[in-house]
Coordinates of C-alpha atoms in Angstrom, one line a residue:
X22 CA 138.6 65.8 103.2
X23 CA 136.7 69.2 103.8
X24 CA 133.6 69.1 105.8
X25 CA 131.1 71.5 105.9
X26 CA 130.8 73.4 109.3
X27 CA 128.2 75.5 110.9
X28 CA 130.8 77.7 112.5
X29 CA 131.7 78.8 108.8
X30 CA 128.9 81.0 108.8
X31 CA 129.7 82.8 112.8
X32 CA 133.6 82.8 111.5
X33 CA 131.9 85.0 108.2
X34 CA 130.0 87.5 110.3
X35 CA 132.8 88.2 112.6
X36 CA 134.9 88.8 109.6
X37 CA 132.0 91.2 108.2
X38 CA 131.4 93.1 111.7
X39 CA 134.5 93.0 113.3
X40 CA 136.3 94.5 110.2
X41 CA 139.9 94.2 111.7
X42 CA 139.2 95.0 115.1
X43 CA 139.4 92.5 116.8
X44 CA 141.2 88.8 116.7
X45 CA 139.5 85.5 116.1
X46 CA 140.0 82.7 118.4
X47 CA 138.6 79.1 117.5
X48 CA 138.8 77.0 120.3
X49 CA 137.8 73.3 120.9
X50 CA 139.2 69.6 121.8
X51 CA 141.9 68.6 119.9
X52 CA 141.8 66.6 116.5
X53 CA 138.1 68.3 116.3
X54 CA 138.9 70.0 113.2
X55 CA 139.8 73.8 114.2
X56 CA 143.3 74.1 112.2
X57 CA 141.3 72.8 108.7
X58 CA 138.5 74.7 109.4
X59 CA 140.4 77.9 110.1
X60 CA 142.5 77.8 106.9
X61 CA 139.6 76.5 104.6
X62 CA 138.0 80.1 105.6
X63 CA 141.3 82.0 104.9
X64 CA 141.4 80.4 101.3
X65 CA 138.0 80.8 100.6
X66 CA 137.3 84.5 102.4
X67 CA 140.7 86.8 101.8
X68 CA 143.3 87.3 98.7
X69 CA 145.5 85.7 100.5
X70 CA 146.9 84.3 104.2
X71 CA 149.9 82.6 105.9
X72 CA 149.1 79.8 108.5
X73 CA 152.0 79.2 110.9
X74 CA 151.5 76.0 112.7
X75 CA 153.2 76.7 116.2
X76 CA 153.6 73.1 116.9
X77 CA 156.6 72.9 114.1
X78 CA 157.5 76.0 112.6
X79 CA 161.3 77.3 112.4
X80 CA 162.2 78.3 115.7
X81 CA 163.2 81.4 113.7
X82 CA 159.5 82.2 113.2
X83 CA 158.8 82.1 117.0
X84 CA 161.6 83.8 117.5
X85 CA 160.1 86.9 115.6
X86 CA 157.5 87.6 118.1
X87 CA 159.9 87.9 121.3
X88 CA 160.5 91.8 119.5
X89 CA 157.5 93.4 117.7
X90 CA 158.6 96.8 117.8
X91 CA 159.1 96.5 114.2
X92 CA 156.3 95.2 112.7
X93 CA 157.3 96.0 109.1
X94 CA 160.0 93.5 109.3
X95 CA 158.5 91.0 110.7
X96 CA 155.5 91.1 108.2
X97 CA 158.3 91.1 105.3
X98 CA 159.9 87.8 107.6
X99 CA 156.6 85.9 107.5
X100 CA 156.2 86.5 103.3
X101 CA 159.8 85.7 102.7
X102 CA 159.7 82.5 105.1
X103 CA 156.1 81.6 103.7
X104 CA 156.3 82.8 100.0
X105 CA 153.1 84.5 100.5
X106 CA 152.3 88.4 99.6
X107 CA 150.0 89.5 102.0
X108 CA 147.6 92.8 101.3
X109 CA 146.6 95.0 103.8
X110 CA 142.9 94.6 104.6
X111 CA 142.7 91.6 102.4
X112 CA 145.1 88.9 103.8
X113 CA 144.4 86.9 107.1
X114 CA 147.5 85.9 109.3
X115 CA 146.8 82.0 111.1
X116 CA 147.6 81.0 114.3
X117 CA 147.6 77.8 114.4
X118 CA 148.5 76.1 118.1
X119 CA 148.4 79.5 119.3
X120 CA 149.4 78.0 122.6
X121 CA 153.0 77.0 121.8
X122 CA 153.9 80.6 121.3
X123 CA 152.3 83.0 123.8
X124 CA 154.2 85.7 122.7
X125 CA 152.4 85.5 119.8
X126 CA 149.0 86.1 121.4
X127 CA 150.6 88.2 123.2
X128 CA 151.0 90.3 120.3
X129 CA 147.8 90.6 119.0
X130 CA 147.4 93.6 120.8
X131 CA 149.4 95.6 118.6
X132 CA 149.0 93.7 115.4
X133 CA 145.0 94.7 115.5
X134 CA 145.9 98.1 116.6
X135 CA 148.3 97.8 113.6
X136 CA 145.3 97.0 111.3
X137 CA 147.0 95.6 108.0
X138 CA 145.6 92.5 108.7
X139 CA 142.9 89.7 110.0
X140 CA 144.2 87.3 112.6
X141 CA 142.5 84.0 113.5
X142 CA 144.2 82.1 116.6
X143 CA 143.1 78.4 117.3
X144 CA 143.8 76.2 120.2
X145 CA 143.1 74.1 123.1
X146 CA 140.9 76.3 125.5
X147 CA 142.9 74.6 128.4
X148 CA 146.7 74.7 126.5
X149 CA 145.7 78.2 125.2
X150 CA 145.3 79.1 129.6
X151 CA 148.2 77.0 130.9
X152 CA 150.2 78.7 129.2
X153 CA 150.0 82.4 129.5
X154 CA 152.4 82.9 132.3
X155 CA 154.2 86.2 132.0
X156 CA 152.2 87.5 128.9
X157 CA 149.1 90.2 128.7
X158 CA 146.1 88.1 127.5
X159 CA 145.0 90.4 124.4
X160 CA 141.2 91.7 125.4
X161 CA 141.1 92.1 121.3
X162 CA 139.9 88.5 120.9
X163 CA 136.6 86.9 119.9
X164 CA 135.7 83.7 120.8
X165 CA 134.0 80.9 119.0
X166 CA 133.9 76.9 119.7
X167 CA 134.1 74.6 117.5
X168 CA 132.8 70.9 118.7
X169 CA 132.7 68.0 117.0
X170 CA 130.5 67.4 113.9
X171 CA 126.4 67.7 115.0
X172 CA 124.4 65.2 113.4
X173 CA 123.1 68.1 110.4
X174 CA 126.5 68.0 109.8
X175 CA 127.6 64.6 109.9
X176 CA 124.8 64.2 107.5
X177 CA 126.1 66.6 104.9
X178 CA 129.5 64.6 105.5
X179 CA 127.9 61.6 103.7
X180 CA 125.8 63.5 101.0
X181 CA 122.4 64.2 102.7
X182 CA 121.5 67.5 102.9
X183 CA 117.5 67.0 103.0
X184 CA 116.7 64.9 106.2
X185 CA 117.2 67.3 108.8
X186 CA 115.1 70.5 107.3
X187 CA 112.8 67.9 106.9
X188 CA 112.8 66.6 110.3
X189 CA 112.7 70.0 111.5
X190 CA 109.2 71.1 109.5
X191 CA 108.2 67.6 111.4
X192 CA 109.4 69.0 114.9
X193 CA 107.5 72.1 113.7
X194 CA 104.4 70.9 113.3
X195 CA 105.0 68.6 116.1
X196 CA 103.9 65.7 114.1
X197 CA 104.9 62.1 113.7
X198 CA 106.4 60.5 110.6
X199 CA 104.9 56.8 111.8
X200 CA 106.9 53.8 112.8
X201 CA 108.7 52.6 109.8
X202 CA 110.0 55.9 108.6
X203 CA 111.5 56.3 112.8
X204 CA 113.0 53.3 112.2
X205 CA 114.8 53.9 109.4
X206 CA 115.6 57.1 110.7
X207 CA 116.5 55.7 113.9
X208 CA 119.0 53.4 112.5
X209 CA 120.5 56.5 110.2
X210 CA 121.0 58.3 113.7
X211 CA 122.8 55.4 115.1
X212 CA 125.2 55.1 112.4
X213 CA 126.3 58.7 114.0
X214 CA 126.4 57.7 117.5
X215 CA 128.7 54.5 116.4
X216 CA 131.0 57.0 114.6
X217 CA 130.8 59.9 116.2
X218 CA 131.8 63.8 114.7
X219 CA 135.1 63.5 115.0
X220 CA 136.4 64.4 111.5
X221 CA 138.9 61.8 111.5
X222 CA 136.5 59.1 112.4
X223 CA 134.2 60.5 110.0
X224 CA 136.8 60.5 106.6
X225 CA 137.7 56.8 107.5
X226 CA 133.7 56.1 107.4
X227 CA 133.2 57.6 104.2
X228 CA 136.5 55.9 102.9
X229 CA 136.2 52.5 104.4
X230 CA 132.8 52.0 105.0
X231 CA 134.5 49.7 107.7
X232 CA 133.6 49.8 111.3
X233 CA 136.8 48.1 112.5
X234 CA 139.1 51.4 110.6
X235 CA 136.8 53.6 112.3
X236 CA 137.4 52.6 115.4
X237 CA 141.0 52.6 115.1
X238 CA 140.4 56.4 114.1
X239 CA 138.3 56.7 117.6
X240 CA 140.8 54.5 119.5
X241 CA 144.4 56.8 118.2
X242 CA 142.2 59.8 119.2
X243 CA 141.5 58.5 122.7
X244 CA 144.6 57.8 123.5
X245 CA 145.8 61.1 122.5
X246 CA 143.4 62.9 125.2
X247 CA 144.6 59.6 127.9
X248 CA 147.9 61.1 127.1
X249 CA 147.2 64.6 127.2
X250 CA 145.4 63.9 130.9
X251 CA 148.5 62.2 132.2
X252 CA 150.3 66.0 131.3
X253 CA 147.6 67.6 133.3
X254 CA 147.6 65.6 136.0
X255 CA 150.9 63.0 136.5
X256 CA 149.2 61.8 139.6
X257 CA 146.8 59.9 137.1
X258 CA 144.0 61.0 138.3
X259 CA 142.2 63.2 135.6
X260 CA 143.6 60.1 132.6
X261 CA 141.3 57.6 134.9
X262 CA 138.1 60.2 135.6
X263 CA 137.9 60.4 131.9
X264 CA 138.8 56.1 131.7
X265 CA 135.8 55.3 133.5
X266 CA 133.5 57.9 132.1
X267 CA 131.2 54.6 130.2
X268 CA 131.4 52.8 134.0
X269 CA 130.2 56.0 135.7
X270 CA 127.4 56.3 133.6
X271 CA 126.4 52.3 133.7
X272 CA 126.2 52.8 137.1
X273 CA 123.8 55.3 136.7
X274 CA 124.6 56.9 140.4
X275 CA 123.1 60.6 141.1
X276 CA 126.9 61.6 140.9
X277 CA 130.2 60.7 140.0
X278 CA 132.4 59.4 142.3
X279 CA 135.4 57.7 141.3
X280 CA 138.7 58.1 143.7
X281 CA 136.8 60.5 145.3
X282 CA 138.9 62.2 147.9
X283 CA 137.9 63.2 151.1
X284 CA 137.9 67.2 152.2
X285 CA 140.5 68.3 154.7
X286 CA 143.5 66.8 153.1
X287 CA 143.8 69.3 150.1
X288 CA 143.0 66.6 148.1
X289 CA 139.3 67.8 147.2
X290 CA 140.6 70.9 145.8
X291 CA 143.0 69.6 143.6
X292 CA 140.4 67.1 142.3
X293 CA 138.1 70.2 141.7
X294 CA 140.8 72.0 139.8
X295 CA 141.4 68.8 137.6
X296 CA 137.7 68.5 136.9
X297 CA 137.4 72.2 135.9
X298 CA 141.0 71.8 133.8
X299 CA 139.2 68.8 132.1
X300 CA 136.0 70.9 131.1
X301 CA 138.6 73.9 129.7
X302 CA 140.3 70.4 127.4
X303 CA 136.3 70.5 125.4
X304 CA 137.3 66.2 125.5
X305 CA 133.7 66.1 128.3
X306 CA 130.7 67.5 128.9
X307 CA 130.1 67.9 132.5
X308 CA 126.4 68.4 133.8
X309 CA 126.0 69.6 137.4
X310 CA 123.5 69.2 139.6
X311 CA 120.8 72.1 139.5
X312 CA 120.5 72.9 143.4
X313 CA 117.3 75.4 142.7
X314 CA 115.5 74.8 139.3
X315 CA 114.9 77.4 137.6
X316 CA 116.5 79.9 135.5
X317 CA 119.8 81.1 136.1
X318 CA 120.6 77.7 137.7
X319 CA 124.1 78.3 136.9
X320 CA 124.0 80.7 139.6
X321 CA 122.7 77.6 141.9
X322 CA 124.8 74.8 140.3
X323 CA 126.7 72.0 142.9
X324 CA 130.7 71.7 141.5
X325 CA 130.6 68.9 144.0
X326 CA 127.9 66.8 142.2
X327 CA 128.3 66.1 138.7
X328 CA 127.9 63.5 136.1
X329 CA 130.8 63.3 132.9
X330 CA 130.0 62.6 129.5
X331 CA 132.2 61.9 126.4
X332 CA 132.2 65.3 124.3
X333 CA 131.6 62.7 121.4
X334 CA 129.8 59.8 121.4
X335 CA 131.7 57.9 119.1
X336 CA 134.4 58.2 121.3
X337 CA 131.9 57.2 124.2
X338 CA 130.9 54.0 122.3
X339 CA 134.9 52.9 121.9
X340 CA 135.7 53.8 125.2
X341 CA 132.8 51.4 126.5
X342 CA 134.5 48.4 124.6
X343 CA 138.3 49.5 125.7
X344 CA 138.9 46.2 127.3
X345 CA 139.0 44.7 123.3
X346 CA 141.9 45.4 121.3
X347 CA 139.2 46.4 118.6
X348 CA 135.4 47.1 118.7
X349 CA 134.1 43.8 115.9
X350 CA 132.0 44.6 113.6
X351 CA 129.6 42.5 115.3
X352 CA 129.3 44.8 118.3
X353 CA 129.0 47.7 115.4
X354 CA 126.6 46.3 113.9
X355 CA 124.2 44.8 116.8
X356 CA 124.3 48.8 117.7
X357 CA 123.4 50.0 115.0
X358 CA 120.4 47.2 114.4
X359 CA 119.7 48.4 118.3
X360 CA 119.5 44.1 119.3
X361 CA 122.8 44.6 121.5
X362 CA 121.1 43.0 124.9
X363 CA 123.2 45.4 127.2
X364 CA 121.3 48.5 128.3
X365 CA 122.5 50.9 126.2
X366 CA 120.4 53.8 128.0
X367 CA 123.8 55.4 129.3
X368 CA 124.8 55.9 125.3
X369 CA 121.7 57.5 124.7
X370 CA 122.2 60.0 127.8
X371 CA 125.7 60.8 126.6
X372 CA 124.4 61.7 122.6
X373 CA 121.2 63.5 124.1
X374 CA 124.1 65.6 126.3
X375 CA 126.1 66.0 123.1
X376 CA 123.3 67.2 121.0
X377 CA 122.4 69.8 124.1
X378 CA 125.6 71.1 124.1
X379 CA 125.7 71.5 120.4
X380 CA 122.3 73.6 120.5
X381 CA 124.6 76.2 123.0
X382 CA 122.7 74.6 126.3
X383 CA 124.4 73.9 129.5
X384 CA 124.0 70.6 130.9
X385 CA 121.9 70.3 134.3
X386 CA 120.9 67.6 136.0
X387 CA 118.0 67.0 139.8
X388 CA 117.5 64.5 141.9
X389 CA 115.4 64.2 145.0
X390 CA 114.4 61.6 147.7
X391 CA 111.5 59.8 147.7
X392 CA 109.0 60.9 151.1
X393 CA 108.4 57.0 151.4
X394 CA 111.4 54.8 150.5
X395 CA 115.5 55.7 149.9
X396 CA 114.3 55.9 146.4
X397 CA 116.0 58.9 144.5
X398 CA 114.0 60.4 141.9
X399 CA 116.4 62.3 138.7
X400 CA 115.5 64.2 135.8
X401 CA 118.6 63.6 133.5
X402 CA 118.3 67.3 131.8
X403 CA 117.3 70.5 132.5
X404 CA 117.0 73.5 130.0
X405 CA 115.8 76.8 130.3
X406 CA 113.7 78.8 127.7
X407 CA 113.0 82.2 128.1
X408 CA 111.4 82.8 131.8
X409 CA 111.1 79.0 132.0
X410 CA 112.7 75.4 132.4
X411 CA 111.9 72.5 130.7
X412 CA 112.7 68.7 132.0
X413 CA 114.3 66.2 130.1
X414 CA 114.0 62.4 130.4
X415 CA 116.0 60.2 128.4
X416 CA 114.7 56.2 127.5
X417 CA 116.3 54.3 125.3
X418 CA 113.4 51.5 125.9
X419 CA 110.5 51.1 127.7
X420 CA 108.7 54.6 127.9
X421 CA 105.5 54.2 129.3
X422 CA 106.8 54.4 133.0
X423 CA 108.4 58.5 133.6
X424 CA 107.6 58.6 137.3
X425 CA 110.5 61.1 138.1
X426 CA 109.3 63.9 135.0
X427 CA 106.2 63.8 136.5
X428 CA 107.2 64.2 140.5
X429 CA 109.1 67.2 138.8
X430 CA 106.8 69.0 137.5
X431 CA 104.3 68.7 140.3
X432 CA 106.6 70.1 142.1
X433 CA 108.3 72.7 140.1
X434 CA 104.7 73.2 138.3
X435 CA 105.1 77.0 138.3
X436 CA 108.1 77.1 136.7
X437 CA 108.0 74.3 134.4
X438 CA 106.8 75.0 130.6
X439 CA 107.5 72.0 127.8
X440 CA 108.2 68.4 128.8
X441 CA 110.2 66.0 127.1
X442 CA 110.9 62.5 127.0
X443 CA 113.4 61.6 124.7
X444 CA 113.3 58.1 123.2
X445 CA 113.5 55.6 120.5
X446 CA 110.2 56.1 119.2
X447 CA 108.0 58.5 116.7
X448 CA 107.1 61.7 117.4
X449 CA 103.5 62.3 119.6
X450 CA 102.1 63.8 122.0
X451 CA 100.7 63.2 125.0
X452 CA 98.6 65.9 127.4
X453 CA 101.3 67.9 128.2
X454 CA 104.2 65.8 127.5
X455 CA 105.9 65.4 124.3
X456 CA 107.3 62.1 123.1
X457 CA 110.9 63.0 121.3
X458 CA 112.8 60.8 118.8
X459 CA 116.0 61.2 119.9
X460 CA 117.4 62.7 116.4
X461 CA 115.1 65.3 117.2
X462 CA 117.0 67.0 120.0
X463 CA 118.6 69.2 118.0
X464 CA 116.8 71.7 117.6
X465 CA 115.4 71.7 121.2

């Protein structure tokens, strides 16, 4: 199953500008779709391509990259071994798991210098840098990321390609649709939160129409990334950071802090390398505490105060019910009827952060202590726009109550244009705030 993908049309224009000159790489968590995507554009876009999937080939196929001085055979190797004729200028070469063989992107170097062909690498951003040892990382690559489906997308997955430009002349306008046409829309958006973009999770959906195969989908692709953290880190500790991830957030603390280790015993620095190696994986979303809020706050960002949300928020929702040996459809469906009576404020957090990161935004967080009490004020999100930052509070019930936005932007009034608070509700506006339906973040 094929799914249509907005990185199509960025994978297109570096094919028309680039010309040859440069390598593509396509990088993103794993199981997120980057191998179909890249070889969908190779049938669709050249005469013809060869996709050599690093994780199995012929060892005699990784073995023809520890010699390129002769290109000419090993081109004439790859056609023989892949019955493929490849045309200069009109054939792409894949590699797929580009990782497995750094030699390979080692290479690219003199393969674009060559110029008979396109190359397209994809990987895991974290594999792709652990394992580089001993090679020259080719500067002739291009980057692009591919994360899982966005809700515009998940929507064309199930045959709907009118809601969202819709939605967005709404946004436009800034106008409300009223309250039954938010509820139907809100119940559409949580049928993605409950399944998530993963494309896996996403085919058995459309296949099954049942909750419980979808969530075995989730479940096999969580314990991939559990196992894939125990590589990173055998100590455990990065496989239980990203365990606890629905805990952390139901705690709703100002930071995370599980197993925190204390500085001075080297321990602090290897849990900062395992947080950074986890961010590189594209499995979380980290947002990190905004020290000085304003623009450039990545210049001003804490590393030592963070929050970590699920890259997907299907994932999220399984993870949060790990302790059953499925997710019933019951749970499902109390979701997505929004009558389950846990607070499910932390799930909205983790798709508004998801949607964010989606639009190219990095995630920031503030908090400050009350004058009078040991009250900490927050304001989950931060986003800049143009010479300007714009607050971010997240409800998934009551709304009328925003204390924390408002401190902010007293204080920060200078610096603060647009003001959100992202809920369950319609569209409206208030003074200077705007009241967000949550499916409307998107195009924040």
């Amino acid at each position: 199953m094929i799914f249509k993908r907005k990185l199509y049309s960025e994978m297109l224009q570096w094919k028309q500008d680039n010309e040859g000159a440069s390598a593509l790489l396509i990088k993103g968590a794993r199981r997120v779709g980057k191998s179909t995507l890249a070889k969908e554009f190779a049938k669709n876009e050249y005469g013809s391509f060869i996709a050599i999937d690093f994780a199995k080939c012929p060892k005699e196929v990784r073995g023809l990259f520890d010699d390129i001085s002769d290109l000419d055979y090993i081109f004439m190797r790859l056609q023989m071994l892949y019955k493929v004729t490849l045309k200069p200028r009109e054939s792409v070469i894949i590699f797929d798991e580009v990782q497995k063989c750094p030699n390979a992107r080692q290479a690219i170097k003199y393969l674009i210098e060559d110029g008979r062909y396109d190359y397209i690498e994809t990987g895991s951003l974290l594999s792709i840098k652990q394992n580089v040892k001993g090679i020259i990382i080719p500067s002739e690559e291009d980057e692009l990321t591919l994360n899982p489906l966005d809700y515009e997308e998940f929507k064309w997955a199930i045959g709907d390609d009118v809601s969202v430009p819709m939605l967005h002349q709404f946004f436009e306008k800034q106008r409300g649709m009223g309250d039954e046409a938010n509820r139907s829309l809100m119940r559409d958006f949580r049928l993605y939160m409950l399944v998530g973009g993963m494309p896996q999770a996403v085919k058995a959906y459309i296949e099954s129409k049942n909750m419980s195969k979808v969530d075995q989908a989730k479940r096999r692709i969580i314990r991939l990334y559990e196992n894939d953290f125990m590589k990173i880190d055998p100590s455990g500790m990065a496989s239980k950071l990203f365990m606890a991830i629905p805990s952390e957030l139901t705690r709703n603390a100002s930071r995370y802090t599980v197993n925190a280790p204390t500085d001075g015993d080297g321990r602090h620095d290897r849990l900062t390398e395992i947080i950074f190696d986890m961010q590189d994986s594209m499995v979380v979303n980290m947002a990190y505490h905004a020290n000085d809020p304003n623009i450039g706050m990545s210049l001003h960002k804490d590393t030592s105060r963070y929050k970590m949300f699920m890259a997907d928020t299907g994932l999220f929702i399984t993870l949060a019910f790990w302790d059953k040996k499925f997710t019933e459809n019951i749970i499902y469906e109390k979701l997505l009827s929004d009558k389950l009576s846990a607070d499910l404020g932390y799930v909205y957090e983790n798709i508004i952060a998801q949607m964010l990161v989606a639009k190219g935004h990095e995630l920031f967080y503030y908090t400050w202590p009350s004058d009078t009490s040991n009250h900490l004020y927050e304001v989950d999100f931060i986003i800049s726009n143009g010479t300007k930052i714009e607050p971010i509070e997240v409800k998934s019930s009551g709304y009328k109550t925003h204390r924390s936005l408002d401190l902010f932007c007293e204080k920060f009034s200078s610096r603060v244009n647009k003001r959100y608070l992202i809920y369950t509700k319609d569209l409206r506006k208030d003074g200077n705030m705007t009241y967000l339906p949550a499916y409307m973040t998107q195009f924040l």
